[in-house]
PDB file of C-alpha atoms and ligand atoms in Angstrom:
ATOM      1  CA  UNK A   1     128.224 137.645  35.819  1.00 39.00           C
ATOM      2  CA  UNK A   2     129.241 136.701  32.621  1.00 40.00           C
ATOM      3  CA  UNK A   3     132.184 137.605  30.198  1.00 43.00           C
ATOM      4  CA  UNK A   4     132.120 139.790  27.354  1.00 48.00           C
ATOM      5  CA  UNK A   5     131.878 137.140  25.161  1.00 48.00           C
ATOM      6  CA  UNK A   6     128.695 135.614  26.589  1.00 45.00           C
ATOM      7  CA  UNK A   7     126.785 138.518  26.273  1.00 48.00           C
ATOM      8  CA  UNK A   8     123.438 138.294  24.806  1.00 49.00           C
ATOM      9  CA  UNK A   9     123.794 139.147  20.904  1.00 64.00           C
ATOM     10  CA  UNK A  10     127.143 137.358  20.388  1.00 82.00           C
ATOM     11  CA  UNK A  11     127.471 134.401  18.117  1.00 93.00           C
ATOM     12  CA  UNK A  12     128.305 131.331  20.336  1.00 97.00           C
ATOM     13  CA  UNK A  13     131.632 130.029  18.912  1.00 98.00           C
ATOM     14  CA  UNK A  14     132.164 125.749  18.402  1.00 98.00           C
ATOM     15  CA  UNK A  15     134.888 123.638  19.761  1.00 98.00           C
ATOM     16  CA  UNK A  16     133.907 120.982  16.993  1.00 98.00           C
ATOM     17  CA  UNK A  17     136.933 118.443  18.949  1.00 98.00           C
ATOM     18  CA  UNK A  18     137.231 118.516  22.488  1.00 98.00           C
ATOM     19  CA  UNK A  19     138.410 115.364  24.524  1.00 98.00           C
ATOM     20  CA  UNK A  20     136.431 116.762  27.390  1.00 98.00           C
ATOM     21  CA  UNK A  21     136.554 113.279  29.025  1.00 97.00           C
ATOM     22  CA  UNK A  22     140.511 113.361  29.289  1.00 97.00           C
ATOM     23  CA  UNK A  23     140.114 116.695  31.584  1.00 97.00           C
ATOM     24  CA  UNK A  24     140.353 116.493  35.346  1.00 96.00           C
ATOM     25  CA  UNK A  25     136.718 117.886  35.581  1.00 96.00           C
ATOM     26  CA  UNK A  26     135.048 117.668  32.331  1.00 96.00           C
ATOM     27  CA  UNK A  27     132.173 119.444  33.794  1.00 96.00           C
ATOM     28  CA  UNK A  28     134.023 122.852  35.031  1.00 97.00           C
ATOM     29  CA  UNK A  29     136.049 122.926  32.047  1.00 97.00           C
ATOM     30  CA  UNK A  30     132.339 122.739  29.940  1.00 98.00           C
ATOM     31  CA  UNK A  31     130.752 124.815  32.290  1.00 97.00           C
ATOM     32  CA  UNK A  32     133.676 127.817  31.616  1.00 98.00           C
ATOM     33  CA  UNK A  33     132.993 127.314  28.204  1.00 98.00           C
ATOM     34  CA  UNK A  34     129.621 127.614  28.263  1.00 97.00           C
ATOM     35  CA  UNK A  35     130.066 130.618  30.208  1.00 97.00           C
ATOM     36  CA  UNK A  36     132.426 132.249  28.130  1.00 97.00           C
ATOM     37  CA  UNK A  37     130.175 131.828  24.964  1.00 97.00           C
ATOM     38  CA  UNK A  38     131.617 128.600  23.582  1.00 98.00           C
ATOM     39  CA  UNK A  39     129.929 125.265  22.937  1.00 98.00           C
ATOM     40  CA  UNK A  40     131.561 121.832  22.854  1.00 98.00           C
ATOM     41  CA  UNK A  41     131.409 118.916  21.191  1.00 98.00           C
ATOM     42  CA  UNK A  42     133.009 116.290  23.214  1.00 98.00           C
ATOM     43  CA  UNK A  43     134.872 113.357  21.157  1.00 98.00           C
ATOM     44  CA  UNK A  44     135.390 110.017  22.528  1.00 98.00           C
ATOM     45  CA  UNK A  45     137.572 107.142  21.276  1.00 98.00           C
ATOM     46  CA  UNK A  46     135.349 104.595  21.956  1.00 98.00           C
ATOM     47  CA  UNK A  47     131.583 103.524  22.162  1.00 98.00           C
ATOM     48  CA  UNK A  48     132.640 102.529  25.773  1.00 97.00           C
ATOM     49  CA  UNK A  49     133.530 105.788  26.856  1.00 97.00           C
ATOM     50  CA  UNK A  50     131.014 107.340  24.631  1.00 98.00           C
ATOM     51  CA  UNK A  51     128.435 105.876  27.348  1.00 97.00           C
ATOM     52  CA  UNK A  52     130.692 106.885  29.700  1.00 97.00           C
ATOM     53  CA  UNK A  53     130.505 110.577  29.217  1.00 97.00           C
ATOM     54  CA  UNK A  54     126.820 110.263  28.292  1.00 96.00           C
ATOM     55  CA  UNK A  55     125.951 109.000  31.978  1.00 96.00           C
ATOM     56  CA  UNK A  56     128.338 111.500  33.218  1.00 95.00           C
ATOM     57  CA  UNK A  57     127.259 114.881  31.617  1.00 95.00           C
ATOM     58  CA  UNK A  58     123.614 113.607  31.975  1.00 94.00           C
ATOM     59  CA  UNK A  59     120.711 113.882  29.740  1.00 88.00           C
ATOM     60  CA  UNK A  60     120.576 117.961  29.470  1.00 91.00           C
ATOM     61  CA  UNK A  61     124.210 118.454  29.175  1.00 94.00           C
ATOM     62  CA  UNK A  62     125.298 121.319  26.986  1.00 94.00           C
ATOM     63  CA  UNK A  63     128.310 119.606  25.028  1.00 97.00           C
ATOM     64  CA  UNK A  64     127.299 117.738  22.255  1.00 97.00           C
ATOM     65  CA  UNK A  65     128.453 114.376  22.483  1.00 97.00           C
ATOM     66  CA  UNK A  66     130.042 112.444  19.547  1.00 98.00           C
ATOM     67  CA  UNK A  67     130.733 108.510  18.958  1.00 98.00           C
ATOM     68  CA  UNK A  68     134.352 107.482  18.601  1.00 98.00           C
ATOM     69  CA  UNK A  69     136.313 105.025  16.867  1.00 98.00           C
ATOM     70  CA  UNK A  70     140.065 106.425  17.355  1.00 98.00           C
ATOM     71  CA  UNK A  71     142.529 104.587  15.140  1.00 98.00           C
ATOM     72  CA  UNK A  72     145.121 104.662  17.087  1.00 97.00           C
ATOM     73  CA  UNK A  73     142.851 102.639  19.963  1.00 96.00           C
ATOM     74  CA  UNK A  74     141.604  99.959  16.927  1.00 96.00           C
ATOM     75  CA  UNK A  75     143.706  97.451  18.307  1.00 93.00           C
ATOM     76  CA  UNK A  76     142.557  97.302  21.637  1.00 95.00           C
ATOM     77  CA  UNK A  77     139.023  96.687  20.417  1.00 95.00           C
ATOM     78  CA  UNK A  78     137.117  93.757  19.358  1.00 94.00           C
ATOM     79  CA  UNK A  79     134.207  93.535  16.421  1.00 94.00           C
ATOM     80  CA  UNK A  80     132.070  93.894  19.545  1.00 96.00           C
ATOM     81  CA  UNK A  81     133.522  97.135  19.915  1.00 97.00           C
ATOM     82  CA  UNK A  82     132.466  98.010  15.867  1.00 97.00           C
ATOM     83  CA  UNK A  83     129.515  96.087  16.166  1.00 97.00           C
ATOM     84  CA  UNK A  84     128.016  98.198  19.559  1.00 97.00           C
ATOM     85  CA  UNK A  85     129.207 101.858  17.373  1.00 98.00           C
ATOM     86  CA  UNK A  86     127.117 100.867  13.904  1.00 97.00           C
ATOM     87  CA  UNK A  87     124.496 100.132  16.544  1.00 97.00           C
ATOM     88  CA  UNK A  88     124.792 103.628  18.274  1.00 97.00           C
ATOM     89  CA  UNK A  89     125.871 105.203  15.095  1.00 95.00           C
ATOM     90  CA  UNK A  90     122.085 106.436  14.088  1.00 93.00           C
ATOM     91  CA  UNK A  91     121.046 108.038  17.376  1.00 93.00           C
ATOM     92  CA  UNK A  92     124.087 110.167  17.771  1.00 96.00           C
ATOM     93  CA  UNK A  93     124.352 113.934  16.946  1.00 95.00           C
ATOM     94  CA  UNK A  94     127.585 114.373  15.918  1.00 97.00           C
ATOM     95  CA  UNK A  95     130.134 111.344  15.235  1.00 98.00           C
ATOM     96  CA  UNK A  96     134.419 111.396  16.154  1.00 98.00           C
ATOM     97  CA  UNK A  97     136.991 110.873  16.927  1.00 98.00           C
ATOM     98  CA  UNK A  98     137.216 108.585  14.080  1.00 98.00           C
ATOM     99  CA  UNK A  99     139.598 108.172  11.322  1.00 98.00           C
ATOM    100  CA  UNK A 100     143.752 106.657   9.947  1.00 98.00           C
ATOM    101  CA  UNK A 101     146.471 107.030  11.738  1.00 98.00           C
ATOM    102  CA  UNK A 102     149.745 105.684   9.305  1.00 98.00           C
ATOM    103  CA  UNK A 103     152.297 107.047  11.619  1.00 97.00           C
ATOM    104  CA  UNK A 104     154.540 104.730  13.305  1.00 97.00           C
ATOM    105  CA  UNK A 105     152.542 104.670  16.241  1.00 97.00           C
ATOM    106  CA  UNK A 106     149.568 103.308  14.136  1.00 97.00           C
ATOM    107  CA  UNK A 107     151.396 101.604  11.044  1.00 97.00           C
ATOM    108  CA  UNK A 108     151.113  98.037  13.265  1.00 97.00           C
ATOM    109  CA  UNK A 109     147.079  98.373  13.006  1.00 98.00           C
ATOM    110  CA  UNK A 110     146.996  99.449   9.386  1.00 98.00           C
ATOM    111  CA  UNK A 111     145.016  96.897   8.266  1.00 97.00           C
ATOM    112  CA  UNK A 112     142.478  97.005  11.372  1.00 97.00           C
ATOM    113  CA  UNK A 113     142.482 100.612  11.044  1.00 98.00           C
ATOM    114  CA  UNK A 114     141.189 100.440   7.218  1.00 98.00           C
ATOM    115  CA  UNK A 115     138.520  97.928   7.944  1.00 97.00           C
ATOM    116  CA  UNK A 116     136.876  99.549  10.562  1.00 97.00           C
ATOM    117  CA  UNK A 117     137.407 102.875   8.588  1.00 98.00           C
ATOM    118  CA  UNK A 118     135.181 101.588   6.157  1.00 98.00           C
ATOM    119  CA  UNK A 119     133.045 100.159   7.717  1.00 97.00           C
ATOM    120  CA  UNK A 120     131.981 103.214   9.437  1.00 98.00           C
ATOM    121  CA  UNK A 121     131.549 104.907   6.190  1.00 98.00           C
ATOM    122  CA  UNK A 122     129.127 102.177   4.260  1.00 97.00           C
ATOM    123  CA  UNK A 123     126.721 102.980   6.859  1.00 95.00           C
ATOM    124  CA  UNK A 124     124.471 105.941   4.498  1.00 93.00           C
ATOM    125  CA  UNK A 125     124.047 107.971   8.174  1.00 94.00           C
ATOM    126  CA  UNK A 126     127.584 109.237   8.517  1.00 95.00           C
ATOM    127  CA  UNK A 127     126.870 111.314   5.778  1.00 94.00           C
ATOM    128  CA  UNK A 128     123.980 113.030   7.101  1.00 94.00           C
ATOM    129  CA  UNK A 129     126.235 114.012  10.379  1.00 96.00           C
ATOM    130  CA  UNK A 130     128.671 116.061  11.408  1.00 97.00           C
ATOM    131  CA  UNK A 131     131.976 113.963  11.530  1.00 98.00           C
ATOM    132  CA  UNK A 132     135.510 114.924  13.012  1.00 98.00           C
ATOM    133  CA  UNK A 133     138.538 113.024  11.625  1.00 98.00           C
ATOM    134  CA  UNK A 134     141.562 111.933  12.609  1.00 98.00           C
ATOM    135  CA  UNK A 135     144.407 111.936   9.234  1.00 98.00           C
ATOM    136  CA  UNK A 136     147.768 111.528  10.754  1.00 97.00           C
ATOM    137  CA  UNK A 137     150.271 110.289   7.975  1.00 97.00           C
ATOM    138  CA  UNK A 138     147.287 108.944   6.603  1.00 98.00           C
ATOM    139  CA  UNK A 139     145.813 111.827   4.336  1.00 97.00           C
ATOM    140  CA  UNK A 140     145.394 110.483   1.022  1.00 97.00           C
ATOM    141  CA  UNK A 141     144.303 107.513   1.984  1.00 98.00           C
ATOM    142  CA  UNK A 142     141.448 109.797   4.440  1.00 98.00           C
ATOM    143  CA  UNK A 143     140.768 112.047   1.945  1.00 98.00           C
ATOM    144  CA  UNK A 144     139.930 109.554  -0.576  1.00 98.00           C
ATOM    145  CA  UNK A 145     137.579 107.540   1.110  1.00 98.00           C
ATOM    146  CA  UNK A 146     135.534 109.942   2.659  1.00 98.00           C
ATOM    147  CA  UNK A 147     135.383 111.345  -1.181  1.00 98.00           C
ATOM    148  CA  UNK A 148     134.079 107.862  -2.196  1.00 97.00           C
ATOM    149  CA  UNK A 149     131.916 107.916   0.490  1.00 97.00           C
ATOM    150  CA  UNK A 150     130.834 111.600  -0.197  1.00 95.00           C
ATOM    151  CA  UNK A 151     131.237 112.272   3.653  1.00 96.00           C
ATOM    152  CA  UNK A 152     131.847 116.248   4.480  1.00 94.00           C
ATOM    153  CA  UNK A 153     133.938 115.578   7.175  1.00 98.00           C
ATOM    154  CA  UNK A 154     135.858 117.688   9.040  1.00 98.00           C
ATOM    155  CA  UNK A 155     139.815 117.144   9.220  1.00 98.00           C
ATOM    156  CA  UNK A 156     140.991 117.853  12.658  1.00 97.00           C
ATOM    157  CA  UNK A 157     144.155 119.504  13.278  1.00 95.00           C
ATOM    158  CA  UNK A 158     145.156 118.733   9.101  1.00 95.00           C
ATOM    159  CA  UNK A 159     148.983 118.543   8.387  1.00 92.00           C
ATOM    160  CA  UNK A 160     148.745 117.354   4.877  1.00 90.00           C
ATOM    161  CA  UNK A 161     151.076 118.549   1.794  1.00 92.00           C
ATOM    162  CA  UNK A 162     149.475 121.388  -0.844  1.00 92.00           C
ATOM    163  CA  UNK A 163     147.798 118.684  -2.796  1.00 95.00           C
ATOM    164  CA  UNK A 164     146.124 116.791  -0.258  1.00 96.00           C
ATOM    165  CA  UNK A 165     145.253 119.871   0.785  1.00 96.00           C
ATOM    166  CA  UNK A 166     143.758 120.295  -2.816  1.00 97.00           C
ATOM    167  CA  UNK A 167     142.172 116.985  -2.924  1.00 97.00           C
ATOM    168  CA  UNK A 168     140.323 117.779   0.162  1.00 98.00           C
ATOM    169  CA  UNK A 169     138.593 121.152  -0.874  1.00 97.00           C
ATOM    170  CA  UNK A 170     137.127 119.170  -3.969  1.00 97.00           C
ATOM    171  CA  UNK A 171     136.167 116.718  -1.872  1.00 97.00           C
ATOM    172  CA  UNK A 172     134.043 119.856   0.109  1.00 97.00           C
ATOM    173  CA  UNK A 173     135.476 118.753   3.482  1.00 98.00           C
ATOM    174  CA  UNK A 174     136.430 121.192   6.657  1.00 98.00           C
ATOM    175  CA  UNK A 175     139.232 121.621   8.737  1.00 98.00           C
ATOM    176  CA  UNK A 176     139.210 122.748  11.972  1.00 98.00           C
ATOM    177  CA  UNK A 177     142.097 124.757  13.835  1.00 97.00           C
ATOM    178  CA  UNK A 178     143.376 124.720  16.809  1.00 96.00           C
ATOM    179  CA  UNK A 179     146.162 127.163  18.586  1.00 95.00           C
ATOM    180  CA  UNK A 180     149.134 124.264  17.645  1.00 93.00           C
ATOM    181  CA  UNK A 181     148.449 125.289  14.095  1.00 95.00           C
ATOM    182  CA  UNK A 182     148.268 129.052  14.463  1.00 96.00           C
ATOM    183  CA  UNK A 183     151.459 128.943  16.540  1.00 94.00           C
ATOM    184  CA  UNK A 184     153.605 127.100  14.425  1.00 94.00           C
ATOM    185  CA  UNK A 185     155.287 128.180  10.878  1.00 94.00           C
ATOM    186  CA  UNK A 186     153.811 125.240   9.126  1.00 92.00           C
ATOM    187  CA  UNK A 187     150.315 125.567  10.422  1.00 93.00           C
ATOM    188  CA  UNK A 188     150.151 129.137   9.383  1.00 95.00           C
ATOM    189  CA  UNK A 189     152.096 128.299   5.819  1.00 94.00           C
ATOM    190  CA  UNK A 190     148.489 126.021   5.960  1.00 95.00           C
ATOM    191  CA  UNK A 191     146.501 128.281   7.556  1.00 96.00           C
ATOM    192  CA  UNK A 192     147.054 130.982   4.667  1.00 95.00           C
ATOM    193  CA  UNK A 193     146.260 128.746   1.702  1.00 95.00           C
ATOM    194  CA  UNK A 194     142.699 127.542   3.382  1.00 95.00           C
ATOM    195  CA  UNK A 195     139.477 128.557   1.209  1.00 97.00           C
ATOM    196  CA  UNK A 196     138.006 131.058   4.171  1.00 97.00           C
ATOM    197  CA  UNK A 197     134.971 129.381   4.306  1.00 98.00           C
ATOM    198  CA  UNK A 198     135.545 125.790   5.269  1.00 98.00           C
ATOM    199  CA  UNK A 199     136.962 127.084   8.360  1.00 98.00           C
ATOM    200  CA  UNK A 200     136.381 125.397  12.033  1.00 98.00           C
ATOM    201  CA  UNK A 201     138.034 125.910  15.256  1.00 98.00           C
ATOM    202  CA  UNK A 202     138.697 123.093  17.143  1.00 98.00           C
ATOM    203  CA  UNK A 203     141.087 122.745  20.841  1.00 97.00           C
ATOM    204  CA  UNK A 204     142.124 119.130  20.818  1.00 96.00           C
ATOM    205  CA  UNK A 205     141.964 119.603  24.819  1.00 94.00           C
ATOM    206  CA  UNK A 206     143.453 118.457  26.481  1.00 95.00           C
ATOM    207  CA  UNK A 207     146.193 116.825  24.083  1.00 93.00           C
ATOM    208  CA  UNK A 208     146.901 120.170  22.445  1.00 91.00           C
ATOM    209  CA  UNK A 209     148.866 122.269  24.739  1.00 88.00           C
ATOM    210  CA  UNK A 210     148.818 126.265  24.670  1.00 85.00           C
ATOM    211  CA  UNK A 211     152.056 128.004  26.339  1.00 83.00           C
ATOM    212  CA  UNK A 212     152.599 124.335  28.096  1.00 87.00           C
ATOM    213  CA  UNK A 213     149.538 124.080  29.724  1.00 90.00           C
ATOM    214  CA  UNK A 214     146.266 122.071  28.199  1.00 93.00           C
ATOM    215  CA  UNK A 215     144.103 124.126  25.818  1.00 94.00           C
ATOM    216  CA  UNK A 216     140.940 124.523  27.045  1.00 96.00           C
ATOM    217  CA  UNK A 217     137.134 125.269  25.215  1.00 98.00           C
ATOM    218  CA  UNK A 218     137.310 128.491  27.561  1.00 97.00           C
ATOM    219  CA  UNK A 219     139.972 129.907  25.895  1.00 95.00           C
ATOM    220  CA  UNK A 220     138.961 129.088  22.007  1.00 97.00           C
ATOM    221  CA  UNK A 221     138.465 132.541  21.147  1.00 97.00           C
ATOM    222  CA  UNK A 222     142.990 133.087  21.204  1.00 96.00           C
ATOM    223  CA  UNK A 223     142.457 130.886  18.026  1.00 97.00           C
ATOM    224  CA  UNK A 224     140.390 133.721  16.287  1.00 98.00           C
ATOM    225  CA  UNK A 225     142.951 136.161  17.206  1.00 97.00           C
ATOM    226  CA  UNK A 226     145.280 134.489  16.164  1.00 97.00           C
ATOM    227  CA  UNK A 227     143.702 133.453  12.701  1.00 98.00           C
ATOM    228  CA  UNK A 228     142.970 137.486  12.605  1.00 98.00           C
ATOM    229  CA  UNK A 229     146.411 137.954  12.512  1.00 97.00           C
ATOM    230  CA  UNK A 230     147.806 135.557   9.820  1.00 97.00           C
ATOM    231  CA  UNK A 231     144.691 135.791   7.355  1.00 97.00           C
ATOM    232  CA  UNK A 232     145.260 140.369   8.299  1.00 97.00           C
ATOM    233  CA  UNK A 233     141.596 140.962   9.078  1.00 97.00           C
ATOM    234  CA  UNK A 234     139.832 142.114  11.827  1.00 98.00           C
ATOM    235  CA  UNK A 235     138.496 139.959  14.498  1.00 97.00           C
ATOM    236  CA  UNK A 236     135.104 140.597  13.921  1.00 96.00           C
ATOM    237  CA  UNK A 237     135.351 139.695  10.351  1.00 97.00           C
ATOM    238  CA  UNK A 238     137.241 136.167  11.461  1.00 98.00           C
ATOM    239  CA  UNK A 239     134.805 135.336  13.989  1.00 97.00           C
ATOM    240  CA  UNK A 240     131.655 136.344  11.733  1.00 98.00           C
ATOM    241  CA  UNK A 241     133.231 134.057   9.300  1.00 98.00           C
ATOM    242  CA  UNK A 242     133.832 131.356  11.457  1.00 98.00           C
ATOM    243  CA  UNK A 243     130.367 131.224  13.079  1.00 98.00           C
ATOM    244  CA  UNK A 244     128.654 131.945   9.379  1.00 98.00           C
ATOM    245  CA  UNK A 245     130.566 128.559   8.925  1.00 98.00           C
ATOM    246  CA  UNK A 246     129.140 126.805  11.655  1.00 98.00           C
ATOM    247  CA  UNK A 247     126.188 127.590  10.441  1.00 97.00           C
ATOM    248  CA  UNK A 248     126.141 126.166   6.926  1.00 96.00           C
ATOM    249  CA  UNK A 249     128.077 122.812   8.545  1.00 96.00           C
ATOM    250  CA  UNK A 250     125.014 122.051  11.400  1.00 94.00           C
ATOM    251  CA  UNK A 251     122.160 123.079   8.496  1.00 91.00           C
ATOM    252  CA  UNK A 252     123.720 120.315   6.159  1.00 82.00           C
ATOM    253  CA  UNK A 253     123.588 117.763   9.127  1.00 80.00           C
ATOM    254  CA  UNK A 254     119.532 118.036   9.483  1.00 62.00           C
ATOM    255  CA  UNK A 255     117.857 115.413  11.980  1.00 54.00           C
TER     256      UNK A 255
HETATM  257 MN1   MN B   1     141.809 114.306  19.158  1.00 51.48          MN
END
């Protein structure tokens, strides 16, 4: 039996940032979100654990896997490490967690950070894929190089001021949501001022937690109610929107 939202005629909604690895039992928690009509991609911080989940969901897995670079893991890693994800880089579907973290958690790697960073985007191919970034106290800095670069990323779980903000629209990237943003004054000051069609959902599962407890790709469409709410449209409407939006990202990324 399957629930109303995997009935046959619904749009399929996209968890474009899902640590799926990081959850007890990465293949229940993607198998109740396939059932509930939601899709995954799966994130990884490393090529390491990239190949990790790869051998683990197996070869007709329904999440879509992407290649990682996670700033805030850049000094743990060698230019092995780099070297093995340029390699990978061309046969992978979708590409993240990648990105800058300038917080004081990643401030000590800065420099690391940067040079991987760019590395990553010289390669032409990250252009020509979907890619989910990581901006923490790092969004000018993110939102001009992938402008340089003239990557469409998508910023995950954006915090940035009004003008980053603006810098980022020009620069046609995404954001994607997730139920920390639409629950919190600041995320839904954000949420309001976001051009309607560069909108993503995301879960951030299990880091991002929803009423205490890990957010989870079964539960994605709360953030569509929620986004109902603050934007004062109907559901339908948000989640037409959303998927029409999914669309337009995955036709840009061709093979
Ligand atoms: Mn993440």
């Amino acid at each position: 039996m399957s629930s109303p939202a995997g009935d046959a005629g619904e749009r399929r909604l996209l968890d474009t940032h899902c640590h799926l690895d990081a959850f007890p039992d990465p293949l229940a928690v993607l198998r109740a979100a396939t059932a509930a009509g939601v899709d995954v991609v799966a994130v990884t911080e490393d090529p390491g654990s990239y190949r990790l989940l790869r051998t683990r969901l197996g070869p007709r897995t329904a999440a879509s896997l992407a290649l990682g670079f996670h700033p805030l893991r850049v000094g743990s890693l060698t230019p092995h490490d780099l070297a093995r994800f340029l390699r990978l880089q061309p046969q992978v579907t979708w590409i993240g967690e990648i990105g800058l973290d300038f917080s004081p958690a990643g401030a000590p790697t800065k420099k690391q950070q940067l040079r991987a960073f760019d590395a990553i985007l010289a390669e032409p191919i990250v252009a020509r894929r979907p890619v989910t970034v990581h901006s923490r106290g790092a969004q000018d800095t993110v939102i001009s190089r992938l402008a340089r670069a003239q990557v469409p990323a998508i910023l995950h779980w954006f915090t940035g001021s009004t003008r980053a903000l603006h810098d980022a629209v020009e620069a046609g990237l995404w954001f994607s949501v997730n139920r920390a943003m639409t629950r919190s004054a600041k995320g839904t000051a954000l949420l309001r001022r976001l051009p309607r069609d560069r909108v993503l959902l995301e879960t951030d599962g299990p880091y991002c937690l929803d009423s205490g407890r890990p957010f989870a790709p079964v539960d994605l469409g709360r953030v569509v109610e929620d986004l109902a709410l603050i934007w004062g449209e109907p559901r339908d409407y948000v989640r037409a929107t959303i998927c029409d939006n999914q669309d337009r990202l995955l036709a840009r990324c061709g093979p």
